[in-house]
Coordinates of C-alpha atoms and ligand atoms in Angstrom, one line a residue:
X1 CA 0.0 0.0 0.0
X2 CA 1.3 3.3 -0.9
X3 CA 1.8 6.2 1.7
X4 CA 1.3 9.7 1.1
X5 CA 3.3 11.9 1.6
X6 CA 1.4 15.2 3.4
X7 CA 3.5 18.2 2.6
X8 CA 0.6 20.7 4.0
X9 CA 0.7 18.9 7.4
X10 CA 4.8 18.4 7.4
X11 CA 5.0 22.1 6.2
X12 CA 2.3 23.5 8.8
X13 CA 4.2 21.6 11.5
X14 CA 7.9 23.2 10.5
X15 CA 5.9 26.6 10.5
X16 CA 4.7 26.5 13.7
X17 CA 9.1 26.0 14.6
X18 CA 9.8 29.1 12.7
X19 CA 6.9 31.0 14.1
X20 CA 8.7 30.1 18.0
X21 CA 12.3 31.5 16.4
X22 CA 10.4 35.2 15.3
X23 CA 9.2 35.0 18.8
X24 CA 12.4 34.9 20.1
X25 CA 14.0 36.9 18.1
X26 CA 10.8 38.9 18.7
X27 CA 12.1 39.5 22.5
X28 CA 15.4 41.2 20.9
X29 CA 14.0 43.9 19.2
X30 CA 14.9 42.0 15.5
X31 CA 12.1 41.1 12.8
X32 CA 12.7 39.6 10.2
X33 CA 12.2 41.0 6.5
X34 CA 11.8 39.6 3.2
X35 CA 10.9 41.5 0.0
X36 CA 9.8 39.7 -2.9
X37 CA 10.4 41.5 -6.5
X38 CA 8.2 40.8 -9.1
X39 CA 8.3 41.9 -12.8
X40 CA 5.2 42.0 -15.0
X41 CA 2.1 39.8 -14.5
X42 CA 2.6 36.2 -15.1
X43 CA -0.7 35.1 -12.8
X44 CA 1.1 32.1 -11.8
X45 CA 4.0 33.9 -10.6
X46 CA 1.4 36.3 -8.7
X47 CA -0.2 33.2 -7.0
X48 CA 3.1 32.4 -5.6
X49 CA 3.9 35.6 -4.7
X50 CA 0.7 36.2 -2.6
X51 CA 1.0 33.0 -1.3
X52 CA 4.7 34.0 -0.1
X53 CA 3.2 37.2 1.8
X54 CA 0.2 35.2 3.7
X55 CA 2.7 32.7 4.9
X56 CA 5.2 35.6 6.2
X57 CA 2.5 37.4 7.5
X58 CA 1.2 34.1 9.6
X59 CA 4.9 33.4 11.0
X60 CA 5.8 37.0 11.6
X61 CA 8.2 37.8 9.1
X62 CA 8.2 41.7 8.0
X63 CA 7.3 40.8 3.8
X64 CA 7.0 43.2 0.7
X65 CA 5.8 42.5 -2.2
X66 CA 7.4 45.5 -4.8
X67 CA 5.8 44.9 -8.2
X68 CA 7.7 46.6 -11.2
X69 CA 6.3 46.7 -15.0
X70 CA 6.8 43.9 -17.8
X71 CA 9.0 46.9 -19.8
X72 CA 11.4 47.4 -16.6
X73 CA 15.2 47.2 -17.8
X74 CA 17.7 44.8 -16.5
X75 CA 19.8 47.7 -15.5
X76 CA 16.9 49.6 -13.5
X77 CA 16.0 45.8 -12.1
X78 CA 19.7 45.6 -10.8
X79 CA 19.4 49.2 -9.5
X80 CA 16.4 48.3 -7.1
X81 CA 18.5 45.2 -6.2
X82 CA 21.2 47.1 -5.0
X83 CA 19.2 49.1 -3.1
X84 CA 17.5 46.2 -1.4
X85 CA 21.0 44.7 -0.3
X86 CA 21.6 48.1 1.3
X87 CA 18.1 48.1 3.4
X88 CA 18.8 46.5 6.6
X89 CA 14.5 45.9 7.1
X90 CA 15.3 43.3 4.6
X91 CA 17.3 39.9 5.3
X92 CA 15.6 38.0 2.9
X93 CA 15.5 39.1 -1.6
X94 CA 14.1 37.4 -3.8
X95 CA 13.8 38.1 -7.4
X96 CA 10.0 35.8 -8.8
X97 CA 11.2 33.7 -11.9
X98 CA 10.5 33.7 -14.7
X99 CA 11.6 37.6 -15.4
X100 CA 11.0 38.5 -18.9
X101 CA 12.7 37.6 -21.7
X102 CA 14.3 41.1 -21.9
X103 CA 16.1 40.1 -18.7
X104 CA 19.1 38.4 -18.0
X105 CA 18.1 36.2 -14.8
X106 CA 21.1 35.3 -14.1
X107 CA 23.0 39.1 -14.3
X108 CA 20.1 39.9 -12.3
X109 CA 20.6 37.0 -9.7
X110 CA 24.6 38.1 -9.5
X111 CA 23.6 41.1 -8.4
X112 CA 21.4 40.0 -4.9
X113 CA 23.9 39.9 -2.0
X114 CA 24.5 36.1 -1.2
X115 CA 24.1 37.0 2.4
X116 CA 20.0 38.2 1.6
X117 CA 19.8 35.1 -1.1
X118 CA 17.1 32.9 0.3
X119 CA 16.3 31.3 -2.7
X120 CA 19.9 29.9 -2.7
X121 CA 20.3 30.9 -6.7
X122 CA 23.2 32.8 -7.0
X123 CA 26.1 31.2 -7.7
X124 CA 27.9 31.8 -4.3
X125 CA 25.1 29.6 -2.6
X126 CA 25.0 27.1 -5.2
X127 CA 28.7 26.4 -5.2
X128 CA 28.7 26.4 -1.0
X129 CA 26.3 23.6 -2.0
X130 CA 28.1 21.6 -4.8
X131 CA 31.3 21.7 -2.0
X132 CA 29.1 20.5 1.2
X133 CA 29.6 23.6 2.9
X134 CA 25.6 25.3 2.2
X135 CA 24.7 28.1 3.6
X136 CA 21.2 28.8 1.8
X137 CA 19.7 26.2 -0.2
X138 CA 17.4 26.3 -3.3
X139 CA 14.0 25.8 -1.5
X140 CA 12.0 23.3 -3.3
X141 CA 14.7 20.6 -3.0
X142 CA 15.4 21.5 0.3
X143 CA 11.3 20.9 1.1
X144 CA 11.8 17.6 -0.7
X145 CA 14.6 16.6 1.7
X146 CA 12.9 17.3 4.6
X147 CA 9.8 15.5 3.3
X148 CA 12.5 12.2 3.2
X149 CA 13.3 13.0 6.6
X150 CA 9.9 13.4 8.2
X151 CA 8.9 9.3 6.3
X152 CA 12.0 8.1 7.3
X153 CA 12.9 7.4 3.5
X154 CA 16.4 6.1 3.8
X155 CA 18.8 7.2 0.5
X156 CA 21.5 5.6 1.5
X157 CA 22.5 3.3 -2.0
X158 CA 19.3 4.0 -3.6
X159 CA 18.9 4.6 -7.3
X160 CA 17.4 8.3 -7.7
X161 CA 16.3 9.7 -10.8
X162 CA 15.8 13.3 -11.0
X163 CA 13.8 14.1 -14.1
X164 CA 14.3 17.7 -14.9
X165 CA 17.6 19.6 -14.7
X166 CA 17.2 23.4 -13.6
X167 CA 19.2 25.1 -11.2
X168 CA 16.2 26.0 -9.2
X169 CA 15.4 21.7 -8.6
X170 CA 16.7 19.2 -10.5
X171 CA 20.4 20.3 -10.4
X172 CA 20.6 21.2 -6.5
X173 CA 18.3 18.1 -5.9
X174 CA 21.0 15.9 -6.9
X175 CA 23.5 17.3 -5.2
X176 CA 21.9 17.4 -1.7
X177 CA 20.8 13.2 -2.5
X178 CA 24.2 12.5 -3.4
X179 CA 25.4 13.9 -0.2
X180 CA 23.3 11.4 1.5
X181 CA 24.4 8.9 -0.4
X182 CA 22.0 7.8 -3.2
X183 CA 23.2 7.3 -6.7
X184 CA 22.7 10.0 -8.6
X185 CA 21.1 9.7 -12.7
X186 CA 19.9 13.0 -14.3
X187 CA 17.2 12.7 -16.4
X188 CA 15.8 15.3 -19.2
X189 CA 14.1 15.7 -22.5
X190 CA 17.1 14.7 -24.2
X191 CA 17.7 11.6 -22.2
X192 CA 17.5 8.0 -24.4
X193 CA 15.2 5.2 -23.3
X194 CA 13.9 7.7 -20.6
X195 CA 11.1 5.2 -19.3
X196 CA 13.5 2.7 -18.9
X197 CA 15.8 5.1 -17.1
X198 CA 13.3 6.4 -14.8
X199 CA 12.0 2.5 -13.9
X200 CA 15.2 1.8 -12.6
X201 CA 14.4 4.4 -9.5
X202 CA 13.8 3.6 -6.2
X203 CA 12.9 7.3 -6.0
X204 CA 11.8 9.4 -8.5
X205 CA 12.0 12.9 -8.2
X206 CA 9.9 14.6 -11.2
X207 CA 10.6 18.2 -11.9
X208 CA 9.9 18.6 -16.0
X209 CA 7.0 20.9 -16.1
X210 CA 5.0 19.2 -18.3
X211 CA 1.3 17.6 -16.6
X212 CA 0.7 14.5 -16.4
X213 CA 4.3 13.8 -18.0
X214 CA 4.6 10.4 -15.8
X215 CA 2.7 7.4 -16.6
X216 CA 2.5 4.3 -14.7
X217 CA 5.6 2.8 -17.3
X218 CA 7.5 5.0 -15.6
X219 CA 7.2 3.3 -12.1
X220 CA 9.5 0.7 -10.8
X221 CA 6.9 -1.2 -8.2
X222 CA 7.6 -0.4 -4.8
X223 CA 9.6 3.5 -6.0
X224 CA 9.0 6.4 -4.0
X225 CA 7.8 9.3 -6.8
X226 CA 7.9 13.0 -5.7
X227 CA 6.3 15.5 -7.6
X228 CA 7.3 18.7 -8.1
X229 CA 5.1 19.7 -11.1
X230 CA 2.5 22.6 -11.0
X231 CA 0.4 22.6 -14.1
X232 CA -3.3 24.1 -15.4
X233 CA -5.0 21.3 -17.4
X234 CA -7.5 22.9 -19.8
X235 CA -10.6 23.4 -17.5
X236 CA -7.8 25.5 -15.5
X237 CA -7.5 22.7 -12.5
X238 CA -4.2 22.4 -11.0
X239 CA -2.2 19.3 -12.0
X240 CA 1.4 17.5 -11.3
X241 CA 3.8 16.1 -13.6
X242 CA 2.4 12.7 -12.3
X243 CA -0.5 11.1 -13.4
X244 CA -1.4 10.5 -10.0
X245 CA -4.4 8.0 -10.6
X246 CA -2.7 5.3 -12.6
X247 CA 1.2 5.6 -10.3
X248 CA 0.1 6.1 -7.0
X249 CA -0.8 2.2 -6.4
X250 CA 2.8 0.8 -8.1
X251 CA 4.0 3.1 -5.7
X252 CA 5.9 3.2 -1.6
X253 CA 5.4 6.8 -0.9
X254 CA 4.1 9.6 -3.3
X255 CA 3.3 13.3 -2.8
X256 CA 0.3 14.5 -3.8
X257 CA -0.7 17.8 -5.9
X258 CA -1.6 20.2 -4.3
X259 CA -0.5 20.0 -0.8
X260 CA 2.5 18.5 -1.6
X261 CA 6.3 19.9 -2.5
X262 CA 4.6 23.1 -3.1
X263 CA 3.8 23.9 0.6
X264 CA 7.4 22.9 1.8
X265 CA 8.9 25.5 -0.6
X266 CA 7.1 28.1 0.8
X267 CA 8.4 27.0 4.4
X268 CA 12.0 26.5 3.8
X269 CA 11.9 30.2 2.3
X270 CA 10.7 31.4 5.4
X271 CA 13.0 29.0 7.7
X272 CA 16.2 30.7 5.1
X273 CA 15.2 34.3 5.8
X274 CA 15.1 34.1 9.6
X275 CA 18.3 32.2 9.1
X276 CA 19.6 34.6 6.8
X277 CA 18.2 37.3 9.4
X278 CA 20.5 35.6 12.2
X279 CA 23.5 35.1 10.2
X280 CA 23.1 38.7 9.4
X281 CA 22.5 40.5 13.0
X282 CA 24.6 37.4 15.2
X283 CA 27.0 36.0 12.4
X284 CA 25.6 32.8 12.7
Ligands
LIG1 N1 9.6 30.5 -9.7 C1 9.2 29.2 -9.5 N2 9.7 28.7 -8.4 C2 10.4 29.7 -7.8 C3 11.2 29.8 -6.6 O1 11.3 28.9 -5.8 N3 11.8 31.0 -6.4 C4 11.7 32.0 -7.3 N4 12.3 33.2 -7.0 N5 11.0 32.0 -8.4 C5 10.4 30.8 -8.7

């Protein structure tokens, strides 16, 4: 029988943690700030952004949301960036992807101080984490490991797949199951005999943004499949990169969508900025 994996719950529970840590840092006068920069109006990317500012608002973190035109220039971006790094009310910046195609993400994402980079995108943070020494972490990967953590899903030896390959998840996935030991095969579009690859998982990690991507051919029995997708099917209902139906009863574990990753990104953003917040005020 197949368990799933409740990322609402797991996430609500870890938000009640950082909710204790404002409180104490509550008692000394500090408040932790995030600003989240958003270019244009992508509605996805506004759903995630709102959804960012209710959770801060919930744990006690100090959020702003500063929304800038589609026709904003890279250089005017990096301006506003730069003024952010120098705001001490803000621990936390991060930039919403995707920016237009105008924009240079990752010019742009040079320019946020490492320190303030809760996403963990810039390069410092992602090469702290390719050398074991992390400092912020890429959030939705990060969600995913505490997820394994919570089940008690061992990777020690394991066969993971990651299918997808973008800084923001597949890439930094891989790095943080290696460093607990699982055997590492990245998976993409261009990939040959990619069913055949992916059934040789124990754990699946699906990150390729396209719904419903996954079919039960897919599934070695017994796999653990997280899934990372958020799609619209045609009647505008949210979907994953799994078809859930026809995998979930092949499977060990598998997250749902919603209520899945997608809470546990949200609260490793907000665990990062009061980290970040502490590292900045104490030198943690
Ligand atoms: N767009 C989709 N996911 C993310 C994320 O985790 N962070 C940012 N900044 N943009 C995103």
């Amino acid at each position: 029988m197949s368990v799933l994996i409740n990322g609402k719950e797991l996430a609500d529970k870890l938000q009640e943690q950082t909710k204790r840590e404002v409180r104490e840092l509550e008692k000394q006068k500090i408040r932790p700030g995030l600003v989240v920069l958003i270019v244009g109006d992508n509605p996805a990317s506004q759903i995630y952004v709102k959804n960012k500012s209710l959770a801060a608002e919930r744990i006690g973190i100090y959020s702003k949301e500063q929304h800038y035109s589609a026709d904003i220039t890279e250089d005017e971006l990096i301006k506003e960036i730069q003024i952010f790094n120098q705001n001490d009310d803000f621990h936390g910046i991060l930039v919403q992807l995707p920016l237009p195609e105008h924009i240079n993400a990752d010019r742009v994402l040079l320019e946020i101080n490492p320190i303030k980079d809760v996403d963990g995108f810039h390069p410092m943070n992602l090469g702290r984490l390719l050398a074991g020494v992390p400092h912020t972490i890429p959030c939705t990967p990060y969600g995913i490991m505490k997820m394994f953590e919570a089940y008690n899903i061992d990777l020690t030896g394991k066969r993971a797949v990651i299918l997808g390959r973008s800084n923001i998840v597949g890439k930094p996935m891989g790095i943080l199951m290696l460093a607990k030991d699982a055997t590492v095969t990245y998976a993409h579009s261009k990939t040959e005999n990619l069913i055949e690859v992916c059934r040789e998982a124990d754990i699946l990690v699906v990150a390729i943004g396209q719904g419903h991507f996954v079919t039960k051919e897919f599934i070695k029995p017994g796999a653990v499949v997280i899934d990372v997708g958020m799609n619209r099917n045609e009647s505008g209902k949210l979907i994953g990169d799994v078809k859930f139906d026809e995998v979930e009863p092949l499977t060990s574990y598998i997250t749902p969508v919603p209520r899945g990753v997608g809470p546990m990104t949200i609260t490793m953003l907000m665990q990062q900025t009061v980290e970040a917040c502490r590292r900045q005020k104490f030198g943690e």
